[in-house]
PDB file of C-alpha atoms in Angstrom:
ATOM      1  CA  UNK X   1      75.293  49.196   0.499  1.00 88.00           C
ATOM      2  CA  UNK X   2      72.402  52.398   1.893  1.00 97.00           C
ATOM      3  CA  UNK X   3      69.582  52.507   1.971  1.00 98.00           C
ATOM      4  CA  UNK X   4      65.886  54.168   2.785  1.00 98.00           C
ATOM      5  CA  UNK X   5      64.183  52.056   6.275  1.00 98.00           C
ATOM      6  CA  UNK X   6      60.684  53.921   6.950  1.00 98.00           C
ATOM      7  CA  UNK X   7      59.653  52.841  10.396  1.00 98.00           C
ATOM      8  CA  UNK X   8      56.374  53.183  10.975  1.00 98.00           C
ATOM      9  CA  UNK X   9      53.656  52.242  14.526  1.00 96.00           C
ATOM     10  CA  UNK X  10      51.146  53.476  16.375  1.00 95.00           C
ATOM     11  CA  UNK X  11      51.018  56.230  19.096  1.00 90.00           C
ATOM     12  CA  UNK X  12      53.610  54.523  21.519  1.00 91.00           C
ATOM     13  CA  UNK X  13      54.828  50.910  19.363  1.00 94.00           C
ATOM     14  CA  UNK X  14      58.194  52.351  21.091  1.00 92.00           C
ATOM     15  CA  UNK X  15      58.807  54.573  18.206  1.00 95.00           C
ATOM     16  CA  UNK X  16      61.590  57.109  20.450  1.00 93.00           C
ATOM     17  CA  UNK X  17      62.663  53.671  22.510  1.00 94.00           C
ATOM     18  CA  UNK X  18      64.280  52.007  19.465  1.00 96.00           C
ATOM     19  CA  UNK X  19      65.721  55.572  17.547  1.00 96.00           C
ATOM     20  CA  UNK X  20      66.950  56.297  20.839  1.00 97.00           C
ATOM     21  CA  UNK X  21      68.919  52.953  20.927  1.00 96.00           C
ATOM     22  CA  UNK X  22      70.237  52.995  17.440  1.00 97.00           C
ATOM     23  CA  UNK X  23      71.966  56.159  19.037  1.00 97.00           C
ATOM     24  CA  UNK X  24      72.812  54.355  21.774  1.00 97.00           C
ATOM     25  CA  UNK X  25      74.204  51.473  19.596  1.00 97.00           C
ATOM     26  CA  UNK X  26      75.998  53.514  17.046  1.00 98.00           C
ATOM     27  CA  UNK X  27      78.091  56.469  19.587  1.00 97.00           C
ATOM     28  CA  UNK X  28      78.873  52.430  22.049  1.00 97.00           C
ATOM     29  CA  UNK X  29      80.815  51.461  18.938  1.00 98.00           C
ATOM     30  CA  UNK X  30      82.467  54.727  18.857  1.00 97.00           C
ATOM     31  CA  UNK X  31      80.424  55.301  16.011  1.00 98.00           C
ATOM     32  CA  UNK X  32      79.206  59.501  15.043  1.00 97.00           C
ATOM     33  CA  UNK X  33      75.580  59.456  14.067  1.00 98.00           C
ATOM     34  CA  UNK X  34      73.390  62.316  13.248  1.00 98.00           C
ATOM     35  CA  UNK X  35      69.481  63.166  15.034  1.00 98.00           C
ATOM     36  CA  UNK X  36      66.912  64.617  13.693  1.00 97.00           C
ATOM     37  CA  UNK X  37      63.744  65.746  14.540  1.00 95.00           C
ATOM     38  CA  UNK X  38      61.346  68.284  13.134  1.00 93.00           C
ATOM     39  CA  UNK X  39      60.579  71.890  15.092  1.00 91.00           C
ATOM     40  CA  UNK X  40      57.101  71.545  14.908  1.00 81.00           C
ATOM     41  CA  UNK X  41      56.804  68.873  18.257  1.00 73.00           C
ATOM     42  CA  UNK X  42      57.332  70.547  21.111  1.00 69.00           C
ATOM     43  CA  UNK X  43      55.336  68.199  23.503  1.00 68.00           C
ATOM     44  CA  UNK X  44      58.762  67.839  25.280  1.00 70.00           C
ATOM     45  CA  UNK X  45      61.410  69.972  23.864  1.00 77.00           C
ATOM     46  CA  UNK X  46      61.972  71.877  20.486  1.00 82.00           C
ATOM     47  CA  UNK X  47      64.924  69.555  19.137  1.00 86.00           C
ATOM     48  CA  UNK X  48      64.406  66.538  21.292  1.00 89.00           C
ATOM     49  CA  UNK X  49      64.482  63.528  20.633  1.00 90.00           C
ATOM     50  CA  UNK X  50      62.243  61.767  23.994  1.00 82.00           C
ATOM     51  CA  UNK X  51      60.122  58.504  25.628  1.00 84.00           C
ATOM     52  CA  UNK X  52      57.700  57.679  26.835  1.00 78.00           C
ATOM     53  CA  UNK X  53      59.874  56.125  29.393  1.00 80.00           C
ATOM     54  CA  UNK X  54      61.284  59.089  30.331  1.00 81.00           C
ATOM     55  CA  UNK X  55      65.073  58.736  27.926  1.00 87.00           C
ATOM     56  CA  UNK X  56      65.743  61.723  25.657  1.00 86.00           C
ATOM     57  CA  UNK X  57      68.939  62.971  23.959  1.00 94.00           C
ATOM     58  CA  UNK X  58      69.503  66.033  21.414  1.00 94.00           C
ATOM     59  CA  UNK X  59      68.731  66.592  17.864  1.00 96.00           C
ATOM     60  CA  UNK X  60      68.307  68.292  15.255  1.00 96.00           C
ATOM     61  CA  UNK X  61      65.157  70.092  14.471  1.00 96.00           C
ATOM     62  CA  UNK X  62      63.400  70.113  11.419  1.00 95.00           C
ATOM     63  CA  UNK X  63      61.757  73.035  10.038  1.00 92.00           C
ATOM     64  CA  UNK X  64      60.341  73.821   6.156  1.00 88.00           C
ATOM     65  CA  UNK X  65      64.114  75.479   5.155  1.00 94.00           C
ATOM     66  CA  UNK X  66      66.409  72.710   6.442  1.00 96.00           C
ATOM     67  CA  UNK X  67      69.014  71.797   4.328  1.00 97.00           C
ATOM     68  CA  UNK X  68      69.631  67.922   5.923  1.00 98.00           C
ATOM     69  CA  UNK X  69      71.589  67.426   3.258  1.00 98.00           C
ATOM     70  CA  UNK X  70      73.838  69.672   3.878  1.00 98.00           C
ATOM     71  CA  UNK X  71      73.635  68.836   6.978  1.00 98.00           C
ATOM     72  CA  UNK X  72      75.000  66.202   6.318  1.00 98.00           C
ATOM     73  CA  UNK X  73      77.314  66.376   3.407  1.00 98.00           C
ATOM     74  CA  UNK X  74      79.706  69.043   5.847  1.00 98.00           C
ATOM     75  CA  UNK X  75      79.387  67.022   9.326  1.00 97.00           C
ATOM     76  CA  UNK X  76      82.536  66.067  10.372  1.00 96.00           C
ATOM     77  CA  UNK X  77      83.337  63.475  11.767  1.00 95.00           C
ATOM     78  CA  UNK X  78      80.985  61.869   8.346  1.00 96.00           C
ATOM     79  CA  UNK X  79      77.825  59.867  10.143  1.00 98.00           C
ATOM     80  CA  UNK X  80      77.852  56.113   9.990  1.00 98.00           C
ATOM     81  CA  UNK X  81      73.649  56.107  10.441  1.00 98.00           C
ATOM     82  CA  UNK X  82      71.332  58.923  10.339  1.00 98.00           C
ATOM     83  CA  UNK X  83      68.005  58.881  12.514  1.00 98.00           C
ATOM     84  CA  UNK X  84      65.428  61.091  11.787  1.00 98.00           C
ATOM     85  CA  UNK X  85      61.911  60.683  14.825  1.00 96.00           C
ATOM     86  CA  UNK X  86      58.636  61.506  13.581  1.00 94.00           C
ATOM     87  CA  UNK X  87      59.068  61.774   9.749  1.00 97.00           C
ATOM     88  CA  UNK X  88      55.560  61.842   8.902  1.00 96.00           C
ATOM     89  CA  UNK X  89      55.669  65.307   9.922  1.00 95.00           C
ATOM     90  CA  UNK X  90      58.253  66.114   6.595  1.00 96.00           C
ATOM     91  CA  UNK X  91      57.428  67.385   3.451  1.00 96.00           C
ATOM     92  CA  UNK X  92      58.210  64.869   0.365  1.00 97.00           C
ATOM     93  CA  UNK X  93      61.365  67.965  -0.058  1.00 97.00           C
ATOM     94  CA  UNK X  94      62.989  65.892   3.028  1.00 97.00           C
ATOM     95  CA  UNK X  95      61.587  62.697   1.827  1.00 98.00           C
ATOM     96  CA  UNK X  96      63.548  63.726  -1.745  1.00 98.00           C
ATOM     97  CA  UNK X  97      66.724  64.942   1.155  1.00 98.00           C
ATOM     98  CA  UNK X  98      66.823  61.830   2.986  1.00 98.00           C
ATOM     99  CA  UNK X  99      66.969  59.741  -0.559  1.00 98.00           C
ATOM    100  CA  UNK X 100      69.941  62.360  -1.922  1.00 98.00           C
ATOM    101  CA  UNK X 101      71.587  60.596   1.694  1.00 98.00           C
ATOM    102  CA  UNK X 102      71.522  57.406   0.667  1.00 98.00           C
ATOM    103  CA  UNK X 103      72.113  57.950  -3.624  1.00 98.00           C
ATOM    104  CA  UNK X 104      74.826  59.942  -2.799  1.00 98.00           C
ATOM    105  CA  UNK X 105      76.396  59.799   0.380  1.00 98.00           C
ATOM    106  CA  UNK X 106      76.505  56.589   1.179  1.00 98.00           C
ATOM    107  CA  UNK X 107      75.160  56.780   4.597  1.00 98.00           C
ATOM    108  CA  UNK X 108      71.711  55.118   5.814  1.00 98.00           C
ATOM    109  CA  UNK X 109      69.069  56.169   6.765  1.00 98.00           C
ATOM    110  CA  UNK X 110      66.226  55.354   9.386  1.00 98.00           C
ATOM    111  CA  UNK X 111      62.747  57.360   9.497  1.00 98.00           C
ATOM    112  CA  UNK X 112      61.028  56.514  12.647  1.00 97.00           C
ATOM    113  CA  UNK X 113      56.949  57.558  12.552  1.00 97.00           C
ATOM    114  CA  UNK X 114      52.862  57.322  11.887  1.00 95.00           C
ATOM    115  CA  UNK X 115      51.875  55.784   9.209  1.00 96.00           C
ATOM    116  CA  UNK X 116      48.262  57.581   8.976  1.00 95.00           C
ATOM    117  CA  UNK X 117      46.683  60.293  10.817  1.00 94.00           C
ATOM    118  CA  UNK X 118      42.982  60.295  13.652  1.00 93.00           C
ATOM    119  CA  UNK X 119      41.440  60.064  10.086  1.00 95.00           C
ATOM    120  CA  UNK X 120      42.623  57.343   8.853  1.00 94.00           C
ATOM    121  CA  UNK X 121      44.538  59.595   5.768  1.00 95.00           C
ATOM    122  CA  UNK X 122      48.544  58.996   5.348  1.00 96.00           C
ATOM    123  CA  UNK X 123      50.824  61.332   6.330  1.00 96.00           C
ATOM    124  CA  UNK X 124      52.930  64.169   3.945  1.00 96.00           C
ATOM    125  CA  UNK X 125      55.819  62.799   4.717  1.00 97.00           C
ATOM    126  CA  UNK X 126      54.345  58.671   5.276  1.00 97.00           C
ATOM    127  CA  UNK X 127      52.950  58.915   1.854  1.00 98.00           C
ATOM    128  CA  UNK X 128      56.755  59.699   0.118  1.00 98.00           C
ATOM    129  CA  UNK X 129      57.930  57.572   3.063  1.00 98.00           C
ATOM    130  CA  UNK X 130      56.141  54.197   1.772  1.00 98.00           C
ATOM    131  CA  UNK X 131      56.971  55.546  -1.734  1.00 98.00           C
ATOM    132  CA  UNK X 132      60.788  55.829  -1.424  1.00 98.00           C
ATOM    133  CA  UNK X 133      61.862  53.372   1.563  1.00 98.00           C
ATOM    134  CA  UNK X 134      64.279  50.482   0.474  1.00 98.00           C
ATOM    135  CA  UNK X 135      63.046  48.502   3.536  1.00 98.00           C
ATOM    136  CA  UNK X 136      59.570  49.521   5.686  1.00 98.00           C
ATOM    137  CA  UNK X 137      58.971  47.723   8.318  1.00 98.00           C
ATOM    138  CA  UNK X 138      56.184  48.049  10.935  1.00 97.00           C
ATOM    139  CA  UNK X 139      56.836  48.508  14.690  1.00 97.00           C
ATOM    140  CA  UNK X 140      53.522  46.494  16.243  1.00 96.00           C
ATOM    141  CA  UNK X 141      51.893  47.532  19.626  1.00 96.00           C
ATOM    142  CA  UNK X 142      48.043  47.197  21.493  1.00 97.00           C
ATOM    143  CA  UNK X 143      45.103  48.950  21.440  1.00 98.00           C
ATOM    144  CA  UNK X 144      44.022  51.003  24.365  1.00 96.00           C
ATOM    145  CA  UNK X 145      41.036  48.981  24.564  1.00 97.00           C
ATOM    146  CA  UNK X 146      41.206  46.081  23.879  1.00 97.00           C
ATOM    147  CA  UNK X 147      43.996  42.828  22.422  1.00 96.00           C
ATOM    148  CA  UNK X 148      43.858  44.086  19.143  1.00 97.00           C
ATOM    149  CA  UNK X 149      47.014  44.990  16.831  1.00 97.00           C
ATOM    150  CA  UNK X 150      46.867  48.898  17.188  1.00 97.00           C
ATOM    151  CA  UNK X 151      46.467  50.205  13.823  1.00 97.00           C
ATOM    152  CA  UNK X 152      45.436  54.150  14.631  1.00 95.00           C
ATOM    153  CA  UNK X 153      44.826  57.225  16.034  1.00 94.00           C
ATOM    154  CA  UNK X 154      41.951  57.725  18.422  1.00 96.00           C
ATOM    155  CA  UNK X 155      42.210  61.495  18.820  1.00 93.00           C
ATOM    156  CA  UNK X 156      40.127  62.122  22.343  1.00 93.00           C
ATOM    157  CA  UNK X 157      39.060  65.420  23.339  1.00 91.00           C
ATOM    158  CA  UNK X 158      37.880  65.695  27.531  1.00 90.00           C
ATOM    159  CA  UNK X 159      36.614  61.887  27.118  1.00 87.00           C
ATOM    160  CA  UNK X 160      34.914  62.291  23.685  1.00 92.00           C
ATOM    161  CA  UNK X 161      36.626  61.096  20.280  1.00 93.00           C
ATOM    162  CA  UNK X 162      37.251  63.629  18.002  1.00 90.00           C
ATOM    163  CA  UNK X 163      36.838  62.827  13.978  1.00 92.00           C
ATOM    164  CA  UNK X 164      37.451  65.967  12.167  1.00 87.00           C
ATOM    165  CA  UNK X 165      39.490  69.270  12.673  1.00 84.00           C
ATOM    166  CA  UNK X 166      43.625  69.647  11.368  1.00 84.00           C
ATOM    167  CA  UNK X 167      46.034  66.938   9.923  1.00 85.00           C
ATOM    168  CA  UNK X 168      48.166  68.362  12.764  1.00 74.00           C
ATOM    169  CA  UNK X 169      48.034  69.073  16.449  1.00 72.00           C
ATOM    170  CA  UNK X 170      50.463  67.757  18.774  1.00 68.00           C
ATOM    171  CA  UNK X 171      49.697  65.320  21.684  1.00 69.00           C
ATOM    172  CA  UNK X 172      49.977  62.324  23.590  1.00 68.00           C
ATOM    173  CA  UNK X 173      49.095  60.473  25.867  1.00 69.00           C
ATOM    174  CA  UNK X 174      45.856  62.829  27.380  1.00 75.00           C
ATOM    175  CA  UNK X 175      45.133  63.920  23.315  1.00 82.00           C
ATOM    176  CA  UNK X 176      45.119  60.175  21.507  1.00 90.00           C
ATOM    177  CA  UNK X 177      45.148  56.573  22.119  1.00 94.00           C
ATOM    178  CA  UNK X 178      46.577  53.820  20.449  1.00 96.00           C
ATOM    179  CA  UNK X 179      43.453  51.846  18.718  1.00 97.00           C
ATOM    180  CA  UNK X 180      42.498  48.462  16.260  1.00 97.00           C
ATOM    181  CA  UNK X 181      39.938  49.185  13.698  1.00 96.00           C
ATOM    182  CA  UNK X 182      37.150  48.024  15.291  1.00 97.00           C
ATOM    183  CA  UNK X 183      37.243  50.598  18.209  1.00 97.00           C
ATOM    184  CA  UNK X 184      38.281  54.093  15.813  1.00 97.00           C
ATOM    185  CA  UNK X 185      35.328  53.433  15.173  1.00 94.00           C
ATOM    186  CA  UNK X 186      33.059  52.311  17.800  1.00 93.00           C
ATOM    187  CA  UNK X 187      35.632  53.845  20.948  1.00 95.00           C
ATOM    188  CA  UNK X 188      34.302  52.132  24.592  1.00 90.00           C
ATOM    189  CA  UNK X 189      33.919  55.400  26.110  1.00 83.00           C
TER     190      UNK X 189
END
């Protein structure tokens, strides 16, 4: 039975490498997968899922006009699995398309992303994944500054913590650190 999976974690928890691993495992068995990634994520190149350790794979870029349901429905061969990177950037409508892919087409969907932003508010995509996902799994990593589990993202500019600003600012280790609650409030910078 197909299910909708949400795998979330703080920055550096291995979400992108995990999605690439899952794709590899399916393809190694001769099973097709469709990979999607938001077009807003241009850290490496639009339309690519890239891990910090250097692995990357081409994916279908998603924007507010992308009809993922139709793309999946009309794909030949029929995909065995649909994989979504950076699902926190998706709209409610996009998440409902993922629900339709699972419920109407019987294809499992695994979506990977952040749960909360640097101000500890849910992203729209994450909010609706938490509501609609059949299975939710946390991917863990440690705080940039201490030994605790990282559950938040600390945005930094010029070595200083930032606690206000627009929700979405694309960046990697130069702009965000995975942190625990204590270090988010009082980072040892």
